[in-house]
XYZ file of C-alpha atoms in Angstrom:
338
model
C 37.413 -40.353 39.250
C 36.026 -41.692 42.510
C 39.371 -43.083 43.545
C 41.177 -39.761 43.150
C 42.142 -38.579 46.642
C 41.663 -34.990 45.555
C 37.960 -35.662 45.029
C 37.641 -36.246 48.755
C 39.961 -33.459 49.902
C 42.234 -36.040 51.494
C 45.761 -37.172 50.618
C 46.683 -40.194 52.764
C 49.881 -39.564 54.712
C 52.805 -42.022 54.388
C 50.543 -44.290 52.359
C 53.288 -46.376 50.737
C 55.038 -46.921 54.068
C 51.780 -47.994 55.729
C 51.207 -50.458 52.880
C 54.741 -51.841 53.194
C 54.418 -52.315 56.943
C 50.925 -53.789 57.154
C 50.685 -55.906 53.990
C 52.997 -58.738 55.199
C 50.607 -59.377 58.082
C 47.464 -59.007 55.975
C 48.730 -61.277 53.188
C 50.561 -63.765 55.378
C 48.055 -66.607 54.953
C 46.674 -65.676 51.521
C 48.255 -63.294 49.043
C 44.907 -61.614 48.326
C 44.237 -60.956 52.020
C 41.477 -63.571 52.286
C 40.675 -64.312 55.915
C 42.535 -61.218 57.164
C 40.960 -58.299 59.036
C 42.318 -54.752 59.032
C 40.983 -52.249 61.542
C 41.288 -48.663 60.375
C 40.681 -47.016 63.736
C 40.497 -43.527 62.210
C 38.993 -44.226 58.801
C 38.309 -40.552 58.028
C 37.827 -40.040 54.302
C 38.969 -43.611 53.610
C 42.188 -42.923 51.720
C 44.335 -45.546 53.432
C 41.412 -48.000 53.541
C 40.779 -47.694 49.810
C 44.362 -48.622 48.976
C 44.361 -51.743 51.156
C 40.989 -52.920 49.825
C 42.183 -52.388 46.255
C 45.508 -54.176 46.721
C 44.016 -57.089 48.685
C 40.708 -58.188 47.117
C 40.047 -60.726 49.881
C 40.649 -58.358 52.793
C 37.944 -57.393 55.274
C 38.114 -53.874 56.700
C 36.481 -52.512 59.849
C 36.588 -48.721 59.828
C 35.965 -46.630 62.935
C 35.273 -42.917 63.233
C 33.367 -40.714 65.657
C 32.571 -38.161 62.945
C 29.376 -38.982 60.984
C 30.435 -36.695 58.129
C 33.674 -38.659 57.774
C 31.771 -41.951 57.732
C 29.473 -40.654 54.989
C 32.491 -39.768 52.859
C 34.200 -43.074 53.605
C 31.020 -44.986 52.753
C 30.841 -43.255 49.373
C 34.513 -43.750 48.649
C 34.482 -47.420 49.640
C 31.058 -48.279 48.226
C 32.458 -50.618 45.582
C 33.955 -52.736 48.390
C 30.720 -52.712 50.405
C 30.591 -56.461 51.042
C 34.056 -56.328 52.636
C 33.661 -53.112 54.640
C 32.081 -52.515 58.034
C 31.943 -48.877 59.165
C 31.251 -48.148 62.826
C 30.544 -44.767 64.360
C 32.533 -44.831 67.595
C 35.607 -43.450 69.298
C 38.661 -45.583 68.755
C 39.010 -46.348 72.450
C 35.861 -48.467 72.057
C 37.643 -50.734 69.585
C 36.901 -53.899 71.588
C 33.132 -53.297 71.468
C 33.279 -52.385 67.777
C 35.096 -55.638 67.014
C 32.641 -57.736 69.014
C 29.677 -56.104 67.291
C 31.353 -56.736 63.914
C 31.728 -60.440 64.626
C 35.397 -60.427 65.648
C 36.955 -61.508 68.909
C 38.427 -58.444 70.677
C 41.380 -60.629 71.701
C 43.846 -61.972 69.145
C 41.720 -61.978 65.982
C 42.880 -58.949 63.952
C 45.767 -58.996 61.471
C 46.399 -55.259 61.183
C 45.464 -52.007 62.910
C 46.049 -48.495 61.598
C 45.719 -45.247 63.559
C 46.015 -41.946 61.661
C 45.702 -39.522 64.569
C 44.861 -35.858 64.887
C 42.426 -33.677 63.017
C 41.791 -34.762 59.421
C 42.211 -32.690 56.282
C 38.474 -32.965 55.772
C 37.735 -31.515 59.212
C 40.207 -28.679 58.722
C 38.790 -27.858 55.316
C 35.185 -27.670 56.563
C 35.407 -24.163 57.971
C 32.149 -24.398 59.915
C 33.653 -27.050 62.209
C 35.883 -24.426 63.858
C 39.128 -26.418 63.795
C 41.115 -23.948 61.697
C 42.379 -20.651 63.072
C 42.816 -19.266 59.554
C 39.035 -18.866 59.056
C 36.334 -17.291 61.182
C 33.780 -19.902 62.236
C 31.723 -21.010 65.240
C 33.982 -21.912 68.168
C 33.090 -25.613 68.087
C 35.924 -28.127 67.409
C 33.850 -31.253 68.083
C 34.819 -34.318 66.063
C 31.498 -35.859 67.077
C 28.810 -33.173 66.702
C 26.503 -35.040 69.088
C 28.791 -34.619 72.091
C 27.817 -31.700 74.327
C 31.116 -29.940 75.073
C 32.358 -27.305 72.595
C 35.417 -25.078 72.562
C 33.119 -22.132 73.288
C 31.912 -23.880 76.454
C 35.488 -24.258 77.684
C 36.528 -20.713 76.822
C 33.401 -19.143 78.321
C 32.885 -21.225 81.475
C 36.159 -22.754 82.749
C 37.874 -20.745 85.466
C 41.239 -19.137 84.896
C 43.428 -21.879 86.476
C 41.587 -24.602 84.515
C 42.015 -22.708 81.248
C 45.705 -22.154 81.907
C 46.140 -25.848 82.732
C 44.500 -26.940 79.465
C 46.642 -24.556 77.413
C 49.815 -25.652 79.177
C 49.183 -29.415 79.199
C 47.584 -29.885 75.794
C 49.108 -27.001 73.852
C 52.481 -26.690 75.604
C 51.756 -22.962 75.512
C 54.305 -20.973 77.534
C 51.952 -17.981 77.789
C 49.100 -20.111 79.142
C 48.486 -18.052 82.285
C 48.609 -14.785 80.388
C 46.172 -16.040 77.726
C 43.799 -17.444 80.351
C 43.730 -14.097 82.160
C 42.955 -12.262 78.914
C 40.171 -14.740 78.094
C 38.496 -14.335 81.481
C 38.720 -10.549 81.274
C 37.294 -10.446 77.736
C 34.426 -12.896 78.337
C 33.206 -10.910 81.352
C 32.192 -8.264 78.820
C 31.188 -10.416 75.842
C 31.259 -14.243 75.563
C 33.311 -15.813 72.779
C 31.290 -17.278 69.904
C 33.728 -17.494 66.964
C 37.274 -18.609 66.216
C 38.063 -15.145 64.867
C 37.302 -13.547 68.225
C 39.668 -15.958 69.957
C 42.438 -15.418 67.383
C 42.123 -11.660 67.840
C 42.517 -12.046 71.602
C 45.559 -14.289 71.185
C 47.285 -11.606 69.140
C 46.676 -9.252 72.050
C 47.736 -11.700 74.778
C 50.944 -13.091 73.259
C 53.886 -10.649 73.245
C 54.898 -9.378 69.819
C 58.400 -10.957 69.793
C 56.869 -14.393 70.507
C 54.271 -13.926 67.758
C 57.042 -13.631 65.188
C 58.481 -17.099 65.880
C 57.176 -20.637 66.218
C 54.348 -20.535 63.715
C 50.893 -18.994 64.020
C 50.279 -17.635 67.538
C 46.905 -19.436 67.705
C 48.331 -22.865 66.844
C 48.990 -24.088 70.371
C 45.768 -22.726 71.882
C 43.626 -24.271 69.145
C 45.420 -27.610 69.560
C 44.841 -27.517 73.311
C 41.143 -26.725 73.000
C 40.600 -29.389 70.347
C 42.291 -32.047 72.493
C 40.250 -31.011 75.535
C 36.946 -30.923 73.640
C 37.461 -34.374 72.170
C 39.323 -36.082 75.024
C 41.915 -37.170 72.487
C 44.848 -38.096 74.713
C 42.829 -40.068 77.258
C 41.095 -41.864 74.394
C 44.459 -42.739 72.831
C 45.808 -44.094 76.140
C 42.858 -46.487 76.296
C 42.760 -47.329 72.591
C 46.330 -48.497 72.031
C 46.349 -51.307 74.635
C 42.979 -52.515 73.301
C 44.369 -52.496 69.759
C 47.444 -54.473 70.822
C 45.199 -57.009 72.554
C 43.189 -57.407 69.346
C 46.197 -58.417 67.236
C 46.785 -62.048 66.348
C 50.286 -63.543 66.318
C 52.304 -61.814 63.557
C 49.656 -59.089 63.412
C 50.917 -55.535 62.997
C 49.943 -52.058 64.184
C 50.929 -48.735 62.601
C 50.321 -45.370 64.265
C 50.719 -41.955 62.648
C 50.965 -39.118 65.195
C 51.169 -35.426 64.359
C 52.094 -33.698 67.601
C 54.467 -34.439 70.436
C 51.857 -35.255 73.089
C 50.295 -37.984 70.948
C 53.648 -39.372 69.888
C 54.858 -39.492 73.485
C 51.900 -41.678 74.445
C 52.494 -43.982 71.468
C 56.217 -44.184 72.239
C 55.653 -45.030 75.917
C 53.007 -47.701 75.273
C 55.026 -49.258 72.456
C 58.202 -49.247 74.561
C 56.397 -51.121 77.326
C 55.038 -53.632 74.795
C 58.516 -54.573 73.520
C 60.182 -54.669 76.968
C 60.574 -57.806 79.050
C 58.867 -57.741 82.432
C 61.450 -60.105 83.944
C 63.382 -58.303 86.730
C 66.776 -57.050 85.618
C 69.649 -59.366 86.521
C 67.871 -62.707 86.247
C 69.713 -65.092 83.887
C 66.550 -66.463 82.246
C 63.226 -65.061 81.123
C 60.429 -65.733 83.610
C 57.448 -67.583 82.086
C 54.854 -65.140 80.803
C 57.195 -62.150 81.188
C 58.721 -61.997 77.702
C 57.654 -59.130 75.451
C 54.873 -60.075 73.024
C 55.798 -57.430 70.434
C 58.800 -56.298 68.440
C 59.362 -52.904 66.905
C 59.226 -52.560 63.115
C 60.665 -49.041 63.100
C 63.829 -47.560 64.515
C 62.419 -44.676 66.469
C 59.795 -42.584 64.703
C 59.791 -42.367 60.913
C 59.086 -39.115 59.071
C 57.710 -38.098 55.705
C 60.412 -37.338 53.144
C 60.855 -33.990 51.432
C 58.986 -35.076 48.304
C 55.892 -36.078 50.253
C 55.951 -32.903 52.323
C 56.071 -30.864 49.127
C 53.095 -32.792 47.722
C 51.175 -32.778 50.992
C 52.338 -30.145 53.532
C 50.126 -31.686 56.217
C 52.509 -34.653 56.338
C 55.357 -32.470 57.672
C 54.852 -33.152 61.407
C 53.972 -36.868 61.127
C 55.716 -39.487 63.283
C 55.160 -43.147 62.359
C 55.731 -46.067 64.736
C 54.890 -49.742 64.187
C 54.922 -53.041 66.091
C 54.387 -56.725 65.336
C 53.058 -59.331 67.751
C 55.456 -62.271 68.069
C 54.875 -65.833 69.254
C 55.546 -66.216 72.953
C 58.346 -68.759 72.474
C 60.081 -66.429 69.993
C 59.833 -63.576 72.465
C 61.373 -65.686 75.197
C 64.174 -66.898 72.950
C 65.091 -63.339 71.930
C 65.012 -62.187 75.521
C 67.323 -64.967 76.772
C 69.702 -65.179 73.814
C 69.661 -61.610 72.528
C 68.363 -62.719 69.134
């Protein structure tokens, strides 16, 4: 069946929780979602999008993705909703432009936004993309195949300090300097062209005791290169404020993050959004300084054991969600603790 997630190699993570969090905003004015707009900022294979469009037959969805292969799959999966779906090939930090081009005001017009971050199941399963360290493939890792920078470019041309910095910052790799030195030494003889060559080097560079703990020894290096190739963290820092700006009053945003660097950015931006800007110690809230959002989650929520067993890729997920509140409500909560 076309609506079987297995047909698309994609099991949506925390699907029921996303539905529970976003539906009150999408169905607030009309129970069928009429008049509401949901932005799926990482539409991928369309698993989350399909559920919302099925449950809410009046809902309009704007789906963003930088990966043309993902958009092709999403278009096929969502074809029966075609009159209610707009798919845009773009990075999610260009959400304001995508909304304007789709006929929506980038400020205060959207009822729900969903971010499902990280590399998708579809991208991992397509070996030729070079995202997975378990298979030998071209050393690519581009989410958008039309962008110029590849993982091979970084590995073969960045100097040793720059390589070590990428591995340390984006992969939190404690052997970053050691790995960078091994890479530079190896490439002076033969440039890297495949993921297998890099994995082989990592086994040589990382001490044996460290290889036996903490998962696959290539995990952190591959994460770091993928983030660097795709500018993921900088894009996320720009995208989240734009998404918050796009929400109407009572609109909601849900973000699924899969590694600590992403989740830290989400946590920091969300914390700022729910915090009053009135200086500490003043007895009343200053006009225009009350928080415009409230948190819908207590910290980060995780997948339960049953979901992890069904879909192991949900194991690292962290979910956070906010709702925009009316300004007078925000001020009242800030001054009266409600």
